Amino acid sequence: MNIEIDNISKFFNSVTVLNNVSLNVESGEMVALLGPSGSGKTTLLRIIAGLEYHNSGYLRFKGKDVGHLAPQDRNVGFVFQNYALFRHMTVLENIAFGIRMLPRCKRPSESMIKYKVNYLLNIIQLTHLSDYYPVQLSGGQKQRVALARALALDPEILLLDEPFSALDAQVRKELRRWLRELHNTMEFTSIFVTHDQDEAMEVASRIVVMNHGRIEQVGTPRDVWSCPANRFVLEFFGDVNHLHGEIRGTELCIGMYHWPLLFNKKLYYQGAVDLFLRPWEMLISKTCDGFYLLPIQIVDISLRGHYWQLRVQPLGWHNNLLTVIFGIRDIKSVPEYGMYYYLSGQNARLYVGEEAL
């Protein structure tokens, strides 16, 4: 089922929580609402579910206005971050609960309910725990049961509010992969809220970056990662080193160091600029030349699984430490603590205030 969000606004007293938000979600998509706390992502999710009502704009499912419909009339499944399982019911009973609460005219036979529940137990790989109670389950298992219970009613849309935030890192990774596989198998339309960039990157087909009740960018994970729409997205989406510089003539200057700009910047803008360098885009060399000009000293080295993370101290041109990342296969010899290198600023993204150059 496709979802059309058309200029939706939401106010709580005098506070604007959503400001003319528009978004189209195609049938079968899995979309992540990503943003900091207070960005409006959970409010938007609750409006889609019918748990909140918008003050202006339109919400349509398959072209039909559903803004006036109660939650139970929208055919939407909702999964909360705290599982919300019934403690006195077994896994099987929790999954079957929604089906058994249907009006008699819509409720399937008991044999069909049993078949449906067993099918979902197999999908979530918990058939062997069907008689367990929630207190006997791990956090990851509880969340799988919550997902199965939401899917039991065959919702056309599945909404998830930070579904994995209460779980430890390894369980989150496993469930992210599992949720993506589940979506590919069942092909439901889904929107989930998260503040975890890795989660959005791994699970979503498109990411919606939100801030202060507005949408900053919509795109595939690759688009948002490699081509941030503005400064907020660049700074929010992944770690970034922030430097200060100046454009003088046709050169970029950082402290006493300068080198030619490789291309014209906004009709030869002159003056102060902010430079942003992502850690994995930074290049270092043992020798100083026209490309590697900025002297640094290695002050910390740590192995982070498949990559090396360096903390480096700029020497005379910037006060704060910078982070540099190298893949294990990208370097032949690992820099040692205390060694001196030269850094290139050629990969920097330049901004004047909020405007990119």
mmCIF file of C-alpha atoms in Angstrom:
data_model
loop_
_atom_site.group_PDB
_atom_site.id
_atom_site.type_symbol
_atom_site.label_atom_id
_atom_site.label_comp_id
_atom_site.label_asym_id
_atom_site.label_seq_id
_atom_site.Cartn_x
_atom_site.Cartn_y
_atom_site.Cartn_z
ATOM 1 C CA MET A 1 0.000 0.000 0.000
ATOM 2 C CA ASN A 2 1.404 3.402 -0.910
ATOM 3 C CA ILE A 3 1.319 6.259 1.604
ATOM 4 C CA GLU A 4 0.994 9.925 0.671
ATOM 5 C CA ILE A 5 1.852 12.544 3.282
ATOM 6 C CA ASP A 6 0.776 15.913 1.896
ATOM 7 C CA ASN A 7 1.843 19.126 3.698
ATOM 8 C CA ILE A 8 1.094 17.757 7.155
ATOM 9 C CA SER A 9 1.604 20.069 10.135
ATOM 10 C CA LYS A 10 1.209 19.313 13.823
ATOM 11 C CA PHE A 11 1.194 21.709 16.769
ATOM 12 C CA PHE A 12 1.306 21.055 20.493
ATOM 13 C CA ASN A 13 0.044 24.315 22.000
ATOM 14 C CA SER A 14 2.376 26.922 20.468
ATOM 15 C CA VAL A 15 5.117 24.442 19.529
ATOM 16 C CA THR A 16 5.373 23.372 15.875
ATOM 17 C CA VAL A 17 6.290 19.679 15.839
ATOM 18 C CA LEU A 18 5.761 19.063 12.099
ATOM 19 C CA ASN A 19 5.958 21.882 9.565
ATOM 20 C CA ASN A 20 4.382 21.174 6.156
ATOM 21 C CA VAL A 21 5.883 17.699 5.803
ATOM 22 C CA SER A 22 5.356 15.929 2.472
ATOM 23 C CA LEU A 23 6.497 12.406 1.602
ATOM 24 C CA ASN A 24 5.428 9.572 -0.701
ATOM 25 C CA VAL A 25 6.118 5.982 0.336
ATOM 26 C CA GLU A 26 5.667 3.425 -2.421
ATOM 27 C CA SER A 27 4.023 0.054 -1.874
ATOM 28 C CA GLY A 28 6.537 -2.491 -0.583
ATOM 29 C CA GLU A 29 9.125 0.093 0.490
ATOM 30 C CA MET A 30 10.901 0.080 3.834
ATOM 31 C CA VAL A 31 11.556 3.694 4.806
ATOM 32 C CA ALA A 32 13.539 4.956 7.798
ATOM 33 C CA LEU A 33 12.674 8.207 9.573
ATOM 34 C CA LEU A 34 16.067 9.283 10.896
ATOM 35 C CA GLY A 35 16.850 12.315 13.005
ATOM 36 C CA PRO A 36 17.813 13.652 16.422
ATOM 37 C CA SER A 37 15.438 13.794 19.382
ATOM 38 C CA GLY A 38 12.719 16.368 18.811
ATOM 39 C CA SER A 39 12.887 16.186 15.024
ATOM 40 C CA GLY A 40 9.240 15.070 14.722
ATOM 41 C CA LYS A 41 9.862 11.557 13.427
ATOM 42 C CA THR A 42 7.872 9.710 16.121
ATOM 43 C CA THR A 43 4.998 12.198 15.883
ATOM 44 C CA LEU A 44 4.819 11.602 12.130
ATOM 45 C CA LEU A 45 4.769 7.840 12.696
ATOM 46 C CA ARG A 46 1.950 8.174 15.254
ATOM 47 C CA ILE A 47 -0.064 10.318 12.835
ATOM 48 C CA ILE A 48 0.235 7.608 10.174
ATOM 49 C CA ALA A 49 -0.922 5.043 12.754
ATOM 50 C CA GLY A 50 -3.858 7.202 13.868
ATOM 51 C CA LEU A 51 -2.523 7.622 17.407
ATOM 52 C CA GLU A 52 -2.171 11.374 16.805
ATOM 53 C CA TYR A 53 -4.126 13.671 14.501
ATOM 54 C CA HIS A 54 -2.562 16.364 12.338
ATOM 55 C CA ASN A 55 -3.698 19.985 12.391
ATOM 56 C CA SER A 56 -3.420 20.541 8.645
ATOM 57 C CA GLY A 57 -2.567 18.665 5.476
ATOM 58 C CA TYR A 58 -3.654 15.274 4.182
ATOM 59 C CA LEU A 59 -2.775 11.637 4.811
ATOM 60 C CA ARG A 60 -3.744 9.182 2.080
ATOM 61 C CA PHE A 61 -3.439 5.406 1.727
ATOM 62 C CA LYS A 62 -3.786 4.272 -1.901
ATOM 63 C CA GLY A 63 -5.137 7.728 -2.759
ATOM 64 C CA LYS A 64 -7.852 7.623 -0.075
ATOM 65 C CA ASP A 65 -7.901 10.223 2.709
ATOM 66 C CA VAL A 66 -7.568 8.336 6.010
ATOM 67 C CA GLY A 67 -6.927 11.280 8.326
ATOM 68 C CA HIS A 68 -10.332 10.869 9.974
ATOM 69 C CA LEU A 69 -10.084 7.089 10.481
ATOM 70 C CA ALA A 70 -9.478 5.489 13.876
ATOM 71 C CA PRO A 71 -6.320 3.346 14.265
ATOM 72 C CA GLN A 72 -8.265 0.066 14.076
ATOM 73 C CA ASP A 73 -9.749 1.090 10.721
ATOM 74 C CA ARG A 74 -6.428 1.810 8.980
ATOM 75 C CA ASN A 75 -5.103 -1.772 8.714
ATOM 76 C CA VAL A 76 -1.791 -0.692 10.210
ATOM 77 C CA GLY A 77 0.460 -2.761 12.467
ATOM 78 C CA PHE A 78 2.482 -0.917 15.115
ATOM 79 C CA VAL A 79 5.530 -2.218 16.988
ATOM 80 C CA PHE A 80 6.721 -0.261 20.012
ATOM 81 C CA GLN A 81 10.267 -0.191 21.357
ATOM 82 C CA ASN A 82 9.222 -1.741 24.691
ATOM 83 C CA TYR A 83 7.645 -4.863 23.104
ATOM 84 C CA ALA A 84 4.273 -4.414 24.957
ATOM 85 C CA LEU A 85 3.740 -8.178 25.278
ATOM 86 C CA PHE A 86 1.147 -9.614 27.641
ATOM 87 C CA ARG A 87 3.092 -11.164 30.515
ATOM 88 C CA HIS A 88 0.377 -13.675 31.406
ATOM 89 C CA MET A 89 0.225 -15.074 27.842
ATOM 90 C CA THR A 90 2.570 -17.487 26.112
ATOM 91 C CA VAL A 91 4.374 -16.629 22.893
ATOM 92 C CA LEU A 92 1.680 -18.440 20.908
ATOM 93 C CA GLU A 93 -1.140 -16.675 22.771
ATOM 94 C CA ASN A 94 0.483 -13.260 22.321
ATOM 95 C CA ILE A 95 0.737 -13.729 18.559
ATOM 96 C CA ALA A 96 -2.837 -15.018 18.308
ATOM 97 C CA PHE A 97 -4.321 -12.311 20.538
ATOM 98 C CA GLY A 98 -5.144 -9.769 17.831
ATOM 99 C CA ILE A 99 -6.774 -12.362 15.587
ATOM 100 C CA ARG A 100 -8.928 -13.708 18.428
ATOM 101 C CA MET A 101 -10.100 -10.176 19.268
ATOM 102 C CA LEU A 102 -11.546 -9.647 15.788
ATOM 103 C CA PRO A 103 -15.357 -9.428 15.493
ATOM 104 C CA ARG A 104 -16.884 -12.845 14.961
ATOM 105 C CA CYS A 105 -17.828 -11.997 11.385
ATOM 106 C CA LYS A 106 -14.142 -11.322 10.549
ATOM 107 C CA ARG A 107 -12.486 -13.863 12.828
ATOM 108 C CA PRO A 108 -11.073 -16.957 11.093
ATOM 109 C CA SER A 109 -11.674 -20.451 12.430
ATOM 110 C CA GLU A 110 -9.539 -21.773 15.276
ATOM 111 C CA SER A 111 -7.734 -24.101 12.886
ATOM 112 C CA MET A 112 -6.881 -21.166 10.607
ATOM 113 C CA ILE A 113 -5.677 -19.141 13.601
ATOM 114 C CA LYS A 114 -3.436 -22.016 14.645
ATOM 115 C CA TYR A 115 -2.086 -22.346 11.102
ATOM 116 C CA LYS A 116 -1.381 -18.601 10.888
ATOM 117 C CA VAL A 117 0.360 -18.493 14.269
ATOM 118 C CA ASN A 118 2.505 -21.527 13.467
ATOM 119 C CA TYR A 119 3.457 -19.926 10.144
ATOM 120 C CA LEU A 120 4.568 -16.753 11.930
ATOM 121 C CA LEU A 121 6.414 -18.733 14.603
ATOM 122 C CA ASN A 122 8.348 -20.390 11.824
ATOM 123 C CA ILE A 123 9.042 -17.024 10.172
ATOM 124 C CA ILE A 124 10.445 -15.538 13.404
ATOM 125 C CA GLN A 125 12.291 -18.811 14.145
ATOM 126 C CA LEU A 126 10.720 -19.297 17.590
ATOM 127 C CA THR A 127 8.583 -22.401 17.063
ATOM 128 C CA HIS A 128 10.455 -24.170 19.859
ATOM 129 C CA LEU A 129 9.508 -21.394 22.307
ATOM 130 C CA SER A 130 5.777 -21.225 21.557
ATOM 131 C CA ASP A 131 4.828 -22.215 25.134
ATOM 132 C CA TYR A 132 7.253 -19.803 26.802
ATOM 133 C CA TYR A 133 6.151 -16.665 28.637
ATOM 134 C CA PRO A 134 7.727 -13.239 27.951
ATOM 135 C CA VAL A 135 9.732 -13.360 31.180
ATOM 136 C CA GLN A 136 11.530 -16.439 29.817
ATOM 137 C CA LEU A 137 12.603 -14.713 26.593
ATOM 138 C CA SER A 138 15.594 -12.555 25.709
ATOM 139 C CA GLY A 139 15.085 -8.997 24.485
ATOM 140 C CA GLY A 140 15.639 -10.004 20.874
ATOM 141 C CA GLN A 141 13.146 -12.860 21.154
ATOM 142 C CA LYS A 142 10.529 -10.549 22.708
ATOM 143 C CA GLN A 143 10.891 -8.124 19.832
ATOM 144 C CA ARG A 144 10.429 -10.919 17.295
ATOM 145 C CA VAL A 145 7.222 -11.940 19.055
ATOM 146 C CA ALA A 146 6.022 -8.314 18.991
ATOM 147 C CA LEU A 147 6.685 -8.186 15.245
ATOM 148 C CA ALA A 148 4.846 -11.455 14.667
ATOM 149 C CA ARG A 149 1.863 -10.230 16.680
ATOM 150 C CA ALA A 150 1.709 -7.071 14.548
ATOM 151 C CA LEU A 151 1.909 -9.131 11.337
ATOM 152 C CA ALA A 152 -0.748 -11.622 12.450
ATOM 153 C CA LEU A 153 -3.549 -9.322 11.321
ATOM 154 C CA ASP A 154 -2.069 -8.989 7.817
ATOM 155 C CA PRO A 155 -1.552 -5.218 8.011
ATOM 156 C CA GLU A 156 -0.948 -3.428 4.746
ATOM 157 C CA ILE A 157 1.475 -1.115 6.569
ATOM 158 C CA LEU A 158 3.898 -1.978 9.377
ATOM 159 C CA LEU A 159 5.128 0.879 11.578
ATOM 160 C CA LEU A 160 8.018 0.468 14.018
ATOM 161 C CA ASP A 161 9.062 2.992 16.663
ATOM 162 C CA GLU A 162 12.774 2.471 17.434
ATOM 163 C CA PRO A 163 12.176 -1.299 17.606
ATOM 164 C CA PHE A 164 15.725 -2.295 18.547
ATOM 165 C CA SER A 165 16.838 0.601 20.766
ATOM 166 C CA ALA A 166 16.484 -1.357 24.021
ATOM 167 C CA LEU A 167 18.697 -4.226 22.822
ATOM 168 C CA ASP A 168 22.446 -4.698 23.040
ATOM 169 C CA ALA A 169 24.646 -4.008 20.015
ATOM 170 C CA GLN A 170 25.107 -7.585 18.793
ATOM 171 C CA VAL A 171 21.394 -8.419 19.068
ATOM 172 C CA ARG A 172 20.537 -5.224 17.195
ATOM 173 C CA LYS A 173 22.815 -6.247 14.325
ATOM 174 C CA GLU A 174 21.238 -9.696 14.120
ATOM 175 C CA LEU A 175 17.688 -8.327 14.206
ATOM 176 C CA ARG A 176 18.442 -5.702 11.566
ATOM 177 C CA ARG A 177 19.487 -8.422 9.134
ATOM 178 C CA TRP A 178 16.523 -10.536 10.123
ATOM 179 C CA LEU A 179 14.026 -7.672 9.648
ATOM 180 C CA ARG A 180 15.395 -6.914 6.189
ATOM 181 C CA GLU A 181 15.080 -10.580 5.201
ATOM 182 C CA LEU A 182 11.553 -10.689 6.638
ATOM 183 C CA HIS A 183 10.572 -7.616 4.629
ATOM 184 C CA ASN A 184 12.005 -9.098 1.441
ATOM 185 C CA THR A 185 10.001 -12.279 2.064
ATOM 186 C CA MET A 186 6.642 -10.718 2.976
ATOM 187 C CA GLU A 187 6.947 -7.486 0.922
ATOM 188 C CA PHE A 188 4.916 -5.293 3.283
ATOM 189 C CA THR A 189 5.115 -1.482 3.275
ATOM 190 C CA SER A 190 7.008 -0.341 6.345
ATOM 191 C CA ILE A 191 8.150 2.860 8.030
ATOM 192 C CA PHE A 192 10.408 2.770 11.058
ATOM 193 C CA VAL A 193 11.767 5.455 13.353
ATOM 194 C CA THR A 194 15.395 5.369 14.415
ATOM 195 C CA HIS A 195 18.212 7.616 15.562
ATOM 196 C CA ASP A 196 20.750 4.902 14.679
ATOM 197 C CA GLN A 197 22.411 5.729 11.360
ATOM 198 C CA ASP A 198 23.802 2.207 10.918
ATOM 199 C CA GLU A 199 20.322 0.771 11.400
ATOM 200 C CA ALA A 200 18.849 3.097 8.785
ATOM 201 C CA MET A 201 21.668 2.336 6.344
ATOM 202 C CA GLU A 202 21.361 -1.434 6.681
ATOM 203 C CA VAL A 203 17.593 -1.889 6.755
ATOM 204 C CA ALA A 204 15.939 0.912 4.778
ATOM 205 C CA SER A 205 15.447 1.180 1.037
ATOM 206 C CA ARG A 206 15.133 4.957 1.509
ATOM 207 C CA ILE A 207 16.085 7.258 4.366
ATOM 208 C CA VAL A 208 14.173 10.380 5.405
ATOM 209 C CA VAL A 209 16.410 12.709 7.426
ATOM 210 C CA MET A 210 14.357 14.998 9.700
ATOM 211 C CA ASN A 211 15.221 18.024 11.820
ATOM 212 C CA HIS A 212 13.007 20.466 13.738
ATOM 213 C CA GLY A 213 9.823 19.148 12.150
ATOM 214 C CA ARG A 214 11.071 19.360 8.580
ATOM 215 C CA ILE A 215 12.462 16.887 6.067
ATOM 216 C CA GLU A 216 16.069 17.742 5.229
ATOM 217 C CA GLN A 217 16.693 14.985 2.658
ATOM 218 C CA VAL A 218 15.074 11.888 1.181
ATOM 219 C CA GLY A 219 17.182 9.347 -0.660
ATOM 220 C CA THR A 220 18.689 5.901 -0.790
ATOM 221 C CA PRO A 221 21.273 5.115 1.896
ATOM 222 C CA ARG A 222 24.006 5.592 -0.691
ATOM 223 C CA ASP A 223 22.630 8.970 -1.819
ATOM 224 C CA VAL A 224 22.309 10.345 1.702
ATOM 225 C CA TRP A 225 25.742 9.032 2.648
ATOM 226 C CA SER A 226 27.689 10.239 -0.376
ATOM 227 C CA CYS A 227 25.700 13.336 -1.400
ATOM 228 C CA PRO A 228 24.326 15.057 1.728
ATOM 229 C CA ALA A 229 21.795 17.718 0.769
ATOM 230 C CA ASN A 230 22.997 20.309 3.271
ATOM 231 C CA ARG A 231 25.261 20.982 6.210
ATOM 232 C CA PHE A 232 22.898 19.470 8.766
ATOM 233 C CA VAL A 233 22.763 16.126 6.944
ATOM 234 C CA LEU A 234 26.539 16.133 6.501
ATOM 235 C CA GLU A 235 27.183 16.747 10.203
ATOM 236 C CA PHE A 236 24.422 14.443 11.450
ATOM 237 C CA PHE A 237 24.993 11.510 9.144
ATOM 238 C CA GLY A 238 28.264 9.989 10.276
ATOM 239 C CA ASP A 239 31.287 11.411 12.077
ATOM 240 C CA VAL A 240 32.910 14.437 10.510
ATOM 241 C CA ASN A 241 35.949 16.600 11.277
ATOM 242 C CA HIS A 242 35.212 20.329 11.322
ATOM 243 C CA LEU A 243 37.963 22.816 10.408
ATOM 244 C CA HIS A 244 38.080 26.540 9.739
ATOM 245 C CA GLY A 245 39.751 28.069 6.709
ATOM 246 C CA GLU A 246 39.663 30.930 4.258
ATOM 247 C CA ILE A 247 39.511 31.362 0.505
ATOM 248 C CA ARG A 248 41.991 33.965 -0.721
ATOM 249 C CA GLY A 249 42.105 34.522 -4.429
ATOM 250 C CA THR A 250 42.078 31.049 -5.961
ATOM 251 C CA GLU A 251 43.615 29.342 -2.924
ATOM 252 C CA LEU A 252 42.230 27.596 0.140
ATOM 253 C CA CYS A 253 44.097 28.554 3.306
ATOM 254 C CA ILE A 254 44.197 26.793 6.668
ATOM 255 C CA GLY A 255 46.413 28.671 9.079
ATOM 256 C CA MET A 256 49.713 29.386 7.310
ATOM 257 C CA TYR A 257 49.159 26.582 4.777
ATOM 258 C CA HIS A 258 47.498 27.057 1.403
ATOM 259 C CA TRP A 259 46.980 25.284 -1.895
ATOM 260 C CA PRO A 260 45.125 25.988 -5.164
ATOM 261 C CA LEU A 261 41.429 25.219 -5.379
ATOM 262 C CA LEU A 262 40.748 22.477 -7.890
ATOM 263 C CA PHE A 263 37.612 24.175 -9.214
ATOM 264 C CA ASN A 264 35.816 27.496 -8.948
ATOM 265 C CA LYS A 265 33.751 28.029 -5.826
ATOM 266 C CA LYS A 266 30.519 29.992 -6.223
ATOM 267 C CA LEU A 267 31.841 32.682 -8.530
ATOM 268 C CA TYR A 268 35.127 33.096 -6.689
ATOM 269 C CA TYR A 269 33.784 33.601 -3.166
ATOM 270 C CA GLN A 270 36.356 35.232 -0.874
ATOM 271 C CA GLY A 271 36.510 34.915 2.915
ATOM 272 C CA ALA A 272 36.061 32.518 5.819
ATOM 273 C CA VAL A 273 34.778 28.989 5.203
ATOM 274 C CA ASP A 274 34.010 25.889 7.247
ATOM 275 C CA LEU A 275 35.692 22.694 6.061
ATOM 276 C CA PHE A 276 34.263 19.244 6.740
ATOM 277 C CA LEU A 277 36.348 16.107 6.297
ATOM 278 C CA ARG A 278 34.949 12.663 6.958
ATOM 279 C CA PRO A 279 37.488 10.421 8.733
ATOM 280 C CA TRP A 280 37.588 7.818 5.933
ATOM 281 C CA GLU A 281 38.115 10.518 3.286
ATOM 282 C CA MET A 282 41.244 11.914 4.933
ATOM 283 C CA LEU A 283 44.630 11.127 3.394
ATOM 284 C CA ILE A 284 48.003 11.241 5.152
ATOM 285 C CA SER A 285 51.591 10.912 3.973
ATOM 286 C CA LYS A 286 55.054 10.765 5.527
ATOM 287 C CA THR A 287 56.292 13.402 3.086
ATOM 288 C CA CYS A 288 55.220 16.995 2.586
ATOM 289 C CA ASP A 289 54.370 18.084 -0.944
ATOM 290 C CA GLY A 290 51.846 20.257 -2.757
ATOM 291 C CA PHE A 291 49.076 17.811 -1.879
ATOM 292 C CA TYR A 292 50.015 16.869 1.699
ATOM 293 C CA LEU A 293 50.705 20.125 3.551
ATOM 294 C CA LEU A 294 49.156 20.002 7.030
ATOM 295 C CA PRO A 295 51.511 18.612 9.732
ATOM 296 C CA ILE A 296 50.014 16.236 12.311
ATOM 297 C CA GLN A 297 51.167 13.909 15.084
ATOM 298 C CA ILE A 298 49.600 10.519 15.861
ATOM 299 C CA VAL A 299 48.350 10.545 19.475
ATOM 300 C CA ASP A 300 46.161 7.417 19.523
ATOM 301 C CA ILE A 301 45.747 4.266 17.417
ATOM 302 C CA SER A 302 43.001 1.676 17.856
ATOM 303 C CA LEU A 303 41.822 -1.318 15.840
ATOM 304 C CA ARG A 304 38.031 -1.284 15.355
ATOM 305 C CA GLY A 305 37.450 -4.643 13.713
ATOM 306 C CA HIS A 306 37.818 -4.066 9.979
ATOM 307 C CA TYR A 307 39.456 -0.636 10.212
ATOM 308 C CA TRP A 308 42.099 1.385 12.044
ATOM 309 C CA GLN A 309 41.080 4.591 13.804
ATOM 310 C CA LEU A 310 43.744 7.246 14.365
ATOM 311 C CA ARG A 311 43.470 10.320 16.551
ATOM 312 C CA VAL A 312 45.812 13.013 15.315
ATOM 313 C CA GLN A 313 46.912 16.364 16.722
ATOM 314 C CA PRO A 314 47.243 19.188 14.179
ATOM 315 C CA LEU A 315 50.522 21.054 14.655
ATOM 316 C CA GLY A 316 50.037 24.796 14.601
ATOM 317 C CA TRP A 317 46.940 25.044 12.402
ATOM 318 C CA HIS A 318 44.013 23.621 14.448
ATOM 319 C CA ASN A 319 43.457 23.126 18.181
ATOM 320 C CA ASN A 320 41.220 20.059 18.398
ATOM 321 C CA LEU A 321 42.104 16.433 17.708
ATOM 322 C CA LEU A 322 40.966 14.951 14.388
ATOM 323 C CA THR A 323 39.885 11.410 13.544
ATOM 324 C CA VAL A 324 41.338 9.499 10.591
ATOM 325 C CA ILE A 325 40.088 6.048 9.521
ATOM 326 C CA PHE A 326 41.800 3.486 7.301
ATOM 327 C CA GLY A 327 40.543 0.094 6.200
ATOM 328 C CA ILE A 328 42.860 -2.737 7.233
ATOM 329 C CA ARG A 329 43.696 -3.412 3.591
ATOM 330 C CA ASP A 330 44.196 0.260 2.711
ATOM 331 C CA ILE A 331 47.585 0.672 4.386
ATOM 332 C CA LYS A 332 50.700 -1.499 4.234
ATOM 333 C CA SER A 333 52.106 -0.391 7.589
ATOM 334 C CA VAL A 334 50.140 0.972 10.530
ATOM 335 C CA PRO A 335 51.269 4.428 11.723
ATOM 336 C CA GLU A 336 52.837 4.337 15.169
ATOM 337 C CA TYR A 337 52.047 6.438 18.214
ATOM 338 C CA GLY A 338 53.974 9.724 18.224
ATOM 339 C CA MET A 339 54.920 9.643 14.535
ATOM 340 C CA TYR A 340 54.646 12.769 12.384
ATOM 341 C CA TYR A 341 52.690 12.878 9.130
ATOM 342 C CA TYR A 342 51.152 15.342 6.703
ATOM 343 C CA LEU A 343 47.444 15.597 6.010
ATOM 344 C CA SER A 344 45.682 16.588 2.803
ATOM 345 C CA GLY A 345 42.622 18.833 2.876
ATOM 346 C CA GLN A 346 41.730 18.278 -0.771
ATOM 347 C CA ASN A 347 38.661 16.149 -0.012
ATOM 348 C CA ALA A 348 37.077 18.785 2.224
ATOM 349 C CA ARG A 349 33.510 19.953 1.714
ATOM 350 C CA LEU A 350 33.317 23.742 2.029
ATOM 351 C CA TYR A 351 30.457 25.748 3.545
ATOM 352 C CA VAL A 352 29.748 29.399 4.244
ATOM 353 C CA GLY A 353 27.185 29.234 7.027
ATOM 354 C CA GLU A 354 24.560 26.775 5.767
ATOM 355 C CA GLU A 355 25.426 27.227 2.088
ATOM 356 C CA ALA A 356 27.719 24.774 0.317
ATOM 357 C CA LEU A 357 30.395 26.104 -2.012
#
